[in-house]
Short mmCIF file of C-alpha atoms in Angstrom, two decimals:
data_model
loop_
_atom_site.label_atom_id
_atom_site.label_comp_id
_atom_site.label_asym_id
_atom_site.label_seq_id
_atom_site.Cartn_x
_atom_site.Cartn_y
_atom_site.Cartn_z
CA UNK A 8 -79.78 60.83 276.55
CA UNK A 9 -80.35 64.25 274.92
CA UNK A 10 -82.95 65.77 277.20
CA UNK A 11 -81.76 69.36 276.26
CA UNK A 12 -82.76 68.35 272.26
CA UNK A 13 -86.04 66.53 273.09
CA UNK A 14 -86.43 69.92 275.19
CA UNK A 15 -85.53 72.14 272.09
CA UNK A 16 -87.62 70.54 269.59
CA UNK A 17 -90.94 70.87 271.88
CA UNK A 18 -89.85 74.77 272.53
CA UNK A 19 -89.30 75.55 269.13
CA UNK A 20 -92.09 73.44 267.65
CA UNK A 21 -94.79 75.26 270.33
CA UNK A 22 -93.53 78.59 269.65
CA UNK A 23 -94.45 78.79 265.95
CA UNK A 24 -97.91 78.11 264.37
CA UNK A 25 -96.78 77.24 261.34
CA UNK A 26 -94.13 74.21 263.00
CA UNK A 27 -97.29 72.94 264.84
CA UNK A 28 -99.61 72.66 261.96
CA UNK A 29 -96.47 70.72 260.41
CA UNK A 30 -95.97 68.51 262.96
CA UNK A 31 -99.40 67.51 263.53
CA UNK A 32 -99.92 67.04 259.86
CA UNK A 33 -96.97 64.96 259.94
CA UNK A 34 -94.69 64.31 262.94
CA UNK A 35 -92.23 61.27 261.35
CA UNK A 36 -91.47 63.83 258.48
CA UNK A 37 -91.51 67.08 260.64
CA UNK A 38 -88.93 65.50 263.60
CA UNK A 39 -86.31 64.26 260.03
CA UNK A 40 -86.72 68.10 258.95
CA UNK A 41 -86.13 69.56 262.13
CA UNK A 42 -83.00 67.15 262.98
CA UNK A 43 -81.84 67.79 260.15
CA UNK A 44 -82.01 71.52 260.14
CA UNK A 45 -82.93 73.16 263.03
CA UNK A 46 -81.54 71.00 265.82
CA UNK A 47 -77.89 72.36 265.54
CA UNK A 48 -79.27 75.89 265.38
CA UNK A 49 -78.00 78.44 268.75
CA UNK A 50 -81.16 80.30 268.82
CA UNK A 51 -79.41 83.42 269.77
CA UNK A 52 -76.88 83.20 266.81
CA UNK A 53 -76.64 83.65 263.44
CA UNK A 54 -77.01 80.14 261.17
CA UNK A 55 -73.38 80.08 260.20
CA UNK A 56 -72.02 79.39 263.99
CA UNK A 57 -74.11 76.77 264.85
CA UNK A 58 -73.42 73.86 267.04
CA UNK A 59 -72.27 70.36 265.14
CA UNK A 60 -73.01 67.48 267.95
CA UNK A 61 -76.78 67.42 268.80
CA UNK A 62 -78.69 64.16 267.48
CA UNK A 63 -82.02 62.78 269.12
CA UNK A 64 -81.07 58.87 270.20
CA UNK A 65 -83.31 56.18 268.21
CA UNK A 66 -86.14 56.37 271.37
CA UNK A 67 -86.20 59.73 270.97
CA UNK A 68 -86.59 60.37 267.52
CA UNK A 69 -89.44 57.44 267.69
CA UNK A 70 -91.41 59.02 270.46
CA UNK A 71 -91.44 62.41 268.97
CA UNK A 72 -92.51 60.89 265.28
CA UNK A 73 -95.44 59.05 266.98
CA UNK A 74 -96.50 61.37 269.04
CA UNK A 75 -95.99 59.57 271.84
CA UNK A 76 -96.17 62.10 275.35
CA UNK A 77 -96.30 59.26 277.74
CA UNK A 78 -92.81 58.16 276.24
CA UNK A 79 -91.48 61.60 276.68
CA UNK A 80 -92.57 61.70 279.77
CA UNK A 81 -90.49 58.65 280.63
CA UNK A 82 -87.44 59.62 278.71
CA UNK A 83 -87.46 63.09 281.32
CA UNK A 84 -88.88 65.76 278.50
CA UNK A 85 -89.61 68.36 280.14
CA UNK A 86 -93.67 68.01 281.34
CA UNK A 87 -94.78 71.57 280.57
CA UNK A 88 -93.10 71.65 277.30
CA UNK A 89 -95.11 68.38 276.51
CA UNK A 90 -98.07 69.36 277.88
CA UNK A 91 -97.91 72.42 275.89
CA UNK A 92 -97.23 71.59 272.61
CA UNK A 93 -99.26 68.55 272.90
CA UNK A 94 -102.03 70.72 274.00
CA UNK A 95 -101.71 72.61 270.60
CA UNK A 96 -102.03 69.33 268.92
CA UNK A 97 -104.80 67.68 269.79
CA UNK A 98 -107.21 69.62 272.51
CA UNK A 99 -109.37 70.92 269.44
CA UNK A 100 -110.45 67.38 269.15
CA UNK A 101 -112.04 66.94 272.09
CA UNK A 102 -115.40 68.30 272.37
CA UNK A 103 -115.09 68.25 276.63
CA UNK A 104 -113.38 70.88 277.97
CA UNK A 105 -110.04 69.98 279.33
CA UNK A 106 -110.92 66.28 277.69
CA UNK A 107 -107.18 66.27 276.18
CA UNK A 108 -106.08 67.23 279.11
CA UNK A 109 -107.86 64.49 281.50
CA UNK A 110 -107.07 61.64 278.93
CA UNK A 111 -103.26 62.63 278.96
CA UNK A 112 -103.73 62.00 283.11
CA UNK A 113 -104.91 59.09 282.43
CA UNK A 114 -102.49 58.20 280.17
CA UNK A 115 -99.66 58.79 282.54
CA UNK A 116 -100.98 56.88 285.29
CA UNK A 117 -98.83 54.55 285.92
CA UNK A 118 -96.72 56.63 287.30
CA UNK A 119 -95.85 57.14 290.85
CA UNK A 120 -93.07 59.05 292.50
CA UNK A 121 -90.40 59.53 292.01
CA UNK A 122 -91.08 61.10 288.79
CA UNK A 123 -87.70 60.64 285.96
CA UNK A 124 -85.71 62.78 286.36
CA UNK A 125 -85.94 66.16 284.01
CA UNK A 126 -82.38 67.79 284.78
CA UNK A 127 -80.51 68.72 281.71
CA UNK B 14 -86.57 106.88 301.23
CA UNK B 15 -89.52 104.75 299.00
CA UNK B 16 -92.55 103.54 300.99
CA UNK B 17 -93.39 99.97 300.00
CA UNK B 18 -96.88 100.62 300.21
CA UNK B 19 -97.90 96.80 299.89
CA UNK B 20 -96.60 93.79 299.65
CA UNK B 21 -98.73 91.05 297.89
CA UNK B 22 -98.41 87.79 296.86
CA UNK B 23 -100.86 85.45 294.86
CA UNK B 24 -101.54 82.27 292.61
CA UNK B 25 -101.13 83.09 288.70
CA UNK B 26 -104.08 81.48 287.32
CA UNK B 27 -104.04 82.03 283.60
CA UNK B 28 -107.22 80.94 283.26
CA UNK B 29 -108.77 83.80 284.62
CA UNK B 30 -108.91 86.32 281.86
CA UNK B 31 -110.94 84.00 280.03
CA UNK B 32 -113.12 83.05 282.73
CA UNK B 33 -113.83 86.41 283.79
CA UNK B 34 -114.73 87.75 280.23
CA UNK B 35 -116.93 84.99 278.79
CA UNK B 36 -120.54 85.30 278.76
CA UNK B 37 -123.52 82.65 278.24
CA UNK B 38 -123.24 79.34 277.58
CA UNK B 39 -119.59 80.01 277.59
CA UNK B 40 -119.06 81.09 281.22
CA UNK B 41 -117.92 78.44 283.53
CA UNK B 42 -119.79 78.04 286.64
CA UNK B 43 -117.37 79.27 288.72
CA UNK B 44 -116.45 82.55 287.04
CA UNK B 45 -118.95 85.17 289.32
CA UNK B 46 -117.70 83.66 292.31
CA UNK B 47 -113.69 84.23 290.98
CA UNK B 48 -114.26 87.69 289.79
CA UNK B 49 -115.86 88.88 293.14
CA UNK B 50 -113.13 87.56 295.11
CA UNK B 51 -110.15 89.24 292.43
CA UNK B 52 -112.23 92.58 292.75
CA UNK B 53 -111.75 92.42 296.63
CA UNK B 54 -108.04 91.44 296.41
CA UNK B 55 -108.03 94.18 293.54
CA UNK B 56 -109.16 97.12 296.33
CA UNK B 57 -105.98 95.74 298.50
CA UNK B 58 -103.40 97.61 295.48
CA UNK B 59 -105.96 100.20 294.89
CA UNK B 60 -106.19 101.56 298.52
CA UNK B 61 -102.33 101.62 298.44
CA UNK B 62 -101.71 104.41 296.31
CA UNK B 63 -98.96 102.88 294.51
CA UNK B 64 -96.53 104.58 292.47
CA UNK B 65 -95.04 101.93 290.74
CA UNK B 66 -94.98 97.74 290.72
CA UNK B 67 -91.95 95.90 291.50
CA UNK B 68 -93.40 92.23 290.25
CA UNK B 69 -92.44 88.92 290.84
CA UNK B 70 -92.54 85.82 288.79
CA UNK B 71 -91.21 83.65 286.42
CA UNK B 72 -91.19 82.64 282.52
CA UNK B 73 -92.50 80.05 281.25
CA UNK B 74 -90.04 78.90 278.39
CA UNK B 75 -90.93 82.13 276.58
CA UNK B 76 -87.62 84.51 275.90
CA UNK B 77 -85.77 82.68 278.30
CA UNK B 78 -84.30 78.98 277.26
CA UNK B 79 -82.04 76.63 278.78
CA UNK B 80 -78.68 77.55 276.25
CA UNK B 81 -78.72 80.77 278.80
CA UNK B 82 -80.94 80.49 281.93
CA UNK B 83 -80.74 83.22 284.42
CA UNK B 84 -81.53 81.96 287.78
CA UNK B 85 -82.47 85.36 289.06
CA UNK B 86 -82.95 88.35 286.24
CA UNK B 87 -84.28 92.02 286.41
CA UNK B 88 -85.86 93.66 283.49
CA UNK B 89 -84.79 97.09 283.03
CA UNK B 90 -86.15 98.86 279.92
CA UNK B 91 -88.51 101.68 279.78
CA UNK B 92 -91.52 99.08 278.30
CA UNK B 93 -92.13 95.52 278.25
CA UNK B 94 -94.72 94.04 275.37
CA UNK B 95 -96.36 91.13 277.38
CA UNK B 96 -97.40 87.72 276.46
CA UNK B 97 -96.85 84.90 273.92
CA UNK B 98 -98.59 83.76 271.00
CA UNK B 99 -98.84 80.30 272.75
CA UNK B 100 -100.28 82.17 276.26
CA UNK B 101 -103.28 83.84 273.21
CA UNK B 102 -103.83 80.29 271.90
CA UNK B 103 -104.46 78.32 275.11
CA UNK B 104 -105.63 80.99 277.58
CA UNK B 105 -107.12 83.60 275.24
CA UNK B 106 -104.73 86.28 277.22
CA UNK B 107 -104.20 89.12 274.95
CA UNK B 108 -101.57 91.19 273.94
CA UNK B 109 -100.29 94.08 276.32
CA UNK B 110 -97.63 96.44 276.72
CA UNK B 111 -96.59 97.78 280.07
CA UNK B 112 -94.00 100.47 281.05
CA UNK B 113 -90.90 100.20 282.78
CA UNK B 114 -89.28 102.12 285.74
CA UNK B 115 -85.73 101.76 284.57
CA UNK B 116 -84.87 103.98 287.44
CA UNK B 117 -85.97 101.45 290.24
CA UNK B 118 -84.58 98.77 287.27
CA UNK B 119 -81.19 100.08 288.05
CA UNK B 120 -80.89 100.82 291.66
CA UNK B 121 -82.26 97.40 292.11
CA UNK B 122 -79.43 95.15 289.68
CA UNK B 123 -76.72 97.66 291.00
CA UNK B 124 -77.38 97.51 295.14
CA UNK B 125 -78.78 93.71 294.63
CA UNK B 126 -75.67 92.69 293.44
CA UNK B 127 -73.35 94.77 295.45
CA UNK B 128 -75.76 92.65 298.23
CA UNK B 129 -74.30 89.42 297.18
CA UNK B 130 -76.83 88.25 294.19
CA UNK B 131 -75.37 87.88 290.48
CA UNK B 132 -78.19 89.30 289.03
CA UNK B 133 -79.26 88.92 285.54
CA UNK B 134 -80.44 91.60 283.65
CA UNK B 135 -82.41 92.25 280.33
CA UNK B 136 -83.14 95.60 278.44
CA UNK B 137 -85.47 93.65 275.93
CA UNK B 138 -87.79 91.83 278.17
CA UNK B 139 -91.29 90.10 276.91
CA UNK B 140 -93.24 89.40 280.04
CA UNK B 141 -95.19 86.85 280.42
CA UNK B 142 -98.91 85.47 282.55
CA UNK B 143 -96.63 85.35 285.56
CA UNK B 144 -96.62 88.87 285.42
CA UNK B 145 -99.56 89.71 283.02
CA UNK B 146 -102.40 87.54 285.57
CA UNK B 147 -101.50 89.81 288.38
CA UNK B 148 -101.73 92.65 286.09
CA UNK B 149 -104.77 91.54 284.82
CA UNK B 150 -106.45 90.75 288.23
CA UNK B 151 -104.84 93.46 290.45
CA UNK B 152 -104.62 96.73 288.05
CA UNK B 153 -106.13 96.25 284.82
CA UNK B 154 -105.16 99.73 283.52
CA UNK B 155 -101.75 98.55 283.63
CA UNK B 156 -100.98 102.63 284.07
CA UNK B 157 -98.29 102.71 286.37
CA UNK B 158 -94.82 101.56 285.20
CA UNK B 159 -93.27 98.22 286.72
CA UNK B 160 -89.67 96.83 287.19
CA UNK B 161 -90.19 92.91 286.32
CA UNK B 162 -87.96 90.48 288.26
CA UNK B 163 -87.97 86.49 287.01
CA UNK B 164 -86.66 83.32 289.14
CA UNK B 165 -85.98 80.24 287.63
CA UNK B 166 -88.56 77.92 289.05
CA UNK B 167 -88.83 75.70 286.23
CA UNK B 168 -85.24 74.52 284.88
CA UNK B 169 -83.43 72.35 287.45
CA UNK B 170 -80.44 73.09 288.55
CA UNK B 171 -82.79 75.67 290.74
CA UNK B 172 -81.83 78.25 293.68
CA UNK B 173 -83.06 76.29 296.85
CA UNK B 174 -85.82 77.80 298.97
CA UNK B 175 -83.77 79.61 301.28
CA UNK B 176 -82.54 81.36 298.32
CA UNK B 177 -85.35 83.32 297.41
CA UNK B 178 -86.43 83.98 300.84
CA UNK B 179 -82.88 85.75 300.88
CA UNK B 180 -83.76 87.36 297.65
CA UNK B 181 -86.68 88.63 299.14
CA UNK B 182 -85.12 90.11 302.14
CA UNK B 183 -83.20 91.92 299.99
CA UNK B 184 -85.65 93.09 297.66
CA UNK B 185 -87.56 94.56 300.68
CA UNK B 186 -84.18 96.68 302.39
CA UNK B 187 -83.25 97.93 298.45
CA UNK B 188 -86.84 99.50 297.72
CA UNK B 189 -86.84 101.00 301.56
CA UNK B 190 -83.68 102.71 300.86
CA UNK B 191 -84.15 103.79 297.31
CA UNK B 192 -83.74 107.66 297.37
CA UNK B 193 -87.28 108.75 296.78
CA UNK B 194 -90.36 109.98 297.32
CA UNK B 195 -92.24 107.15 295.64
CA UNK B 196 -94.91 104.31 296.92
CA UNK B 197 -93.84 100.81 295.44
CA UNK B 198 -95.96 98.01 295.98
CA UNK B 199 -93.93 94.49 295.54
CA UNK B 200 -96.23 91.81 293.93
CA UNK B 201 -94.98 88.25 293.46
CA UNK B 202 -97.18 85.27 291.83
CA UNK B 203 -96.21 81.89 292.27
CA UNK B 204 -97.98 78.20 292.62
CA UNK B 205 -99.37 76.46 295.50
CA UNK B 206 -99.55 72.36 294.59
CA UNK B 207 -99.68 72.01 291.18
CA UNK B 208 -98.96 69.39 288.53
CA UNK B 209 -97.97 69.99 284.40
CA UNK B 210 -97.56 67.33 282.30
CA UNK B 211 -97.96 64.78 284.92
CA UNK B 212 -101.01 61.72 285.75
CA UNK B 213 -101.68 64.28 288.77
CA UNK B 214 -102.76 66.81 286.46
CA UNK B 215 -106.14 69.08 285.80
CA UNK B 216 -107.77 66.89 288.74
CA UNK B 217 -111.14 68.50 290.65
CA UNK B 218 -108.15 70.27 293.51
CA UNK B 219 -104.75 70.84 293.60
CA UNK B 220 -102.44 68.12 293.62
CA UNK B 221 -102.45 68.31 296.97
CA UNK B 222 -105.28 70.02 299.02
CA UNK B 223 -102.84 69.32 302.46
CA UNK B 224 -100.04 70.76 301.25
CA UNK B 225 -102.03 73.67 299.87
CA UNK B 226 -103.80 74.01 303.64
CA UNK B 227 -100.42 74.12 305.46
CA UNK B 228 -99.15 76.45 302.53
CA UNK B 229 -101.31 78.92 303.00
CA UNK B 230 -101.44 79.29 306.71
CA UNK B 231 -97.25 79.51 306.55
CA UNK B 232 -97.70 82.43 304.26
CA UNK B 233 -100.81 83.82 306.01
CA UNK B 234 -99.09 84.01 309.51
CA UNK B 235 -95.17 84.50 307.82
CA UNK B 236 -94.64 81.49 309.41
CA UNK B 237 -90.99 81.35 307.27
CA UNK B 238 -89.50 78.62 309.95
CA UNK B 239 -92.17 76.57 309.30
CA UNK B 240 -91.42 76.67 305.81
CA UNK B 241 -88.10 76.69 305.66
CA UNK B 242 -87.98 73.62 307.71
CA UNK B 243 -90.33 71.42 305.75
CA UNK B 244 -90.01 72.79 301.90
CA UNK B 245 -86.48 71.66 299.65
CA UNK B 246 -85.85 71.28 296.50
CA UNK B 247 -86.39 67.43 297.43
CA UNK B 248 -89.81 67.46 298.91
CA UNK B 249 -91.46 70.19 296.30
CA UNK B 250 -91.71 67.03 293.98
CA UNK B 251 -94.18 65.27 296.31
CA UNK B 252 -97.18 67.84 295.65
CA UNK B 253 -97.21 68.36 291.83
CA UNK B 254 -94.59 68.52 289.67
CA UNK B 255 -94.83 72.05 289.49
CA UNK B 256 -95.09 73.18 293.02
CA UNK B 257 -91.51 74.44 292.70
CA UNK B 258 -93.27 77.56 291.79
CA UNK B 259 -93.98 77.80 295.41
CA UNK B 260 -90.70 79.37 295.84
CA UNK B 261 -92.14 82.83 294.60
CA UNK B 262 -94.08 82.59 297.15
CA UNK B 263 -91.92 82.20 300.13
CA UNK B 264 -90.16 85.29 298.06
CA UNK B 265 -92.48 86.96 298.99
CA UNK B 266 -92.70 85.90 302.35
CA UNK B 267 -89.33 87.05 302.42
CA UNK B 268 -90.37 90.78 301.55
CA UNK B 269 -93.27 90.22 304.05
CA UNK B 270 -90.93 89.54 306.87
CA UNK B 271 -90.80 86.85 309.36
CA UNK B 272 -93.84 86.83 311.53
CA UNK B 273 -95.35 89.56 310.05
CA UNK B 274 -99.34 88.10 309.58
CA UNK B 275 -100.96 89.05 306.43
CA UNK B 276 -103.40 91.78 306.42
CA UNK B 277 -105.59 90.13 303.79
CA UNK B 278 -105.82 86.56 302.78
CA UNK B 279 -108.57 84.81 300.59
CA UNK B 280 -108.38 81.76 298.75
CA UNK B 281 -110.71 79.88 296.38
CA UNK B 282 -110.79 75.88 295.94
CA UNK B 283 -110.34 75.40 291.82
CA UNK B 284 -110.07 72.82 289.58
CA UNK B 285 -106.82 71.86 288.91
CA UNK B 286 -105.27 74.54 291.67
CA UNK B 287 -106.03 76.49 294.72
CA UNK B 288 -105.98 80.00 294.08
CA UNK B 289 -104.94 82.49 297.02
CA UNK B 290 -104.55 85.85 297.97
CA UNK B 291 -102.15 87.78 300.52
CA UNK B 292 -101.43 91.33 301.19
CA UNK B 293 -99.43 93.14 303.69
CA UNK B 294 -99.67 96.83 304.55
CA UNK B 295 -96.03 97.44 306.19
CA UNK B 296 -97.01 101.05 306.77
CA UNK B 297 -99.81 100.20 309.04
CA UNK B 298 -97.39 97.15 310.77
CA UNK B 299 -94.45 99.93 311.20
#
């Protein structure tokens, strides 16, 4: 499990227009980009000391290629991060207000308590 | 010494800005009735005369991330720009810079941790709507300076309840014996039941309309044994995923002080949350 990357990608995805736009456009191609380049990246330091260990596992790197939020949700992503990005993603195409947001409820219903867990 | 000239505690809704500025076809139903309560709870700062804002809350995965997460942190720089391009594109909040009282800043991080709390600090600080909404709803001039302070509600492993009661305590005896002639009011935004991310979310209430009832009336009447005794870590899962945010408030129910019943309180049943509204006048309780 490598909550802390699932984590990462949806923080540094949501934080930057342009990543968004790319990842709705195209998420399988986007997630092999960012992997590839970004995932090993310390945001507070410079490109040369970054880390050489993170990789998404095969259920990760699926879910976030098909945008898939009810599988991060079970693989312990961390919900507002989800909800977040996912709200950048797809609420403009919904004519209802808070329609994305009701139909990712939904989506999640089969859920009950206790929630997975979203330590990292 | 400082005079804390109020002590108030409230619901972040970010919602509101929006709400509260649309017009026509675009203003939701509910909007007059919200802005006519915020007014009132606006008059509770006003009539305090406040010098500065010591304010309470907590980011949202904005400058803060989990390869170096503070569990308690004080800002202390002499301005603070305010929200995230993420907080314009889903709530409409706009941009904002504040000032900073790195005075207060100081005397706080050096006698809070002489106190016994590690405290964090930052001297770049972006704030975000848990500090902006009260802003926004409480003193939308934003003219007097502010000393933010953030708690990790969000990023398990978290401070447990007790914790921030403690933290509030403290909070409370350091402004009271800062050497000064100043009036600080100490506002802290936090969550009642709420749910992010989860099947529970964006419903017609809260999460949880009970918890929210019993909630309210611990914070209304400082009922902080109450509290104590039924919130943990455990059971703030069982309202809404992100109920930990509750924890801001019994903060503030820590600055309050035990017992000490809320000189205002207002509330107002919302889609998706229950907003309320506390404030405490410990001059007039003295």
């Amino acid at each position: 499990m490598s909550k802390y990357l699932l984590n990462k990608f949806l923080y540094t995805v949501d934080r930057d227009p342009e990543l968004v736009e790319r990842y709705r456009a195209d998420a399988r191609g986007a997630v092999a980009w960012w992997e590839a380049d970004r995932a090993n990246l310390i945001l507070n330091c410079p490109a040369g000391e970054r880390s050489t260990w993170l990789t998404f596992t095969d259920a990760e790197r699926e879910a976030l290629a098909t945008h898939d939020y009810p599988a991060l949700f079970g693989l312990g992503a961390h919900p507002f991060l989800t909800l977040t990005l996912f709200i950048a993603l797809f609420e403009r195409d919904y004519d209802e207000p808070l329609g994305f947001q009701r139909e990712y409820a939904a989506r999640l219903s089969h859920w009950s308590l206790p929630y997975p867990d979203i330590s990292t | 010494m400082a005079t804390v000239a109020a002590v108030i505690a409230s619901t972040h809704h970010p919602f509101y800005y929006r709400a509260s500025t649309s017009t026509g076809a675009d203003r939701p139903p509910f909007a007059d009735e919200w802005v006519t309560k915020i007014e009132a709870f606006r008059q509770t700062l006003t009539r305090a005369r406040a010098d500065m804002l010591v304010m309470v809350g907590s980011d949202h995965f904005h400058q803060l991330w989990l390869d170096n997460m503070p569990q308690f942190l004080i800002g202390k720089a002499p301005f603070y720009d305010a929200n995230f391009y993420n907080e314009e594109r889903e709530f409409g909040l706009p941009r904002m810079l504040v000032r900073g009282d790195e005075d207060l800043s100081g005397y706080l991080l050096r006698q809070g941790i002489d106190a016994g709390f590690d405290l964090a600090f930052s001297n770049e600080l972006r704030i975000d709507h848990s500090i902006t909404c009260p802003l926004i709803t409480l003193r939308p001039e934003t003219d007097l300076p502010i000393v933010p302070i953030y708690t990790n509600i969000f990023a398990p492993p978290l401070p447990r309840p007790k914790r921030f009661v403690e933290l509030g305590r403290t909070i409370r005896q350091l402004v009271e014996s800062w050497p000064t002639d100043k009036r600080v009011a100490i506002i802290g935004t936090g969550h009642l039941s709420l749910e992010l991310g989860g099947p529970r979310q964006f419903g017609p209430h809260g999460p949880d309309p009970e918890f929210d009832r019993k909630a309210v009336g611990w914070i209304a009447s400082g009922d902080l044994e109450s509290a104590l005794a039924e919130v943990s870590l455990e059971s703030l899962w069982l309202p809404g995923n992100a109920t930990h945010g509750f924890m801001d408030f019994m903060l503030m129910m820590g600055v309050a002080g035990e017992n000490v019943k809320a000189d205002y309180v207002d509330s107002l049943d919302l889609f998706h949350t229950m907003e309320a509204y506390f404030t405490w006048y410990p001059e007039a309780s003295a």
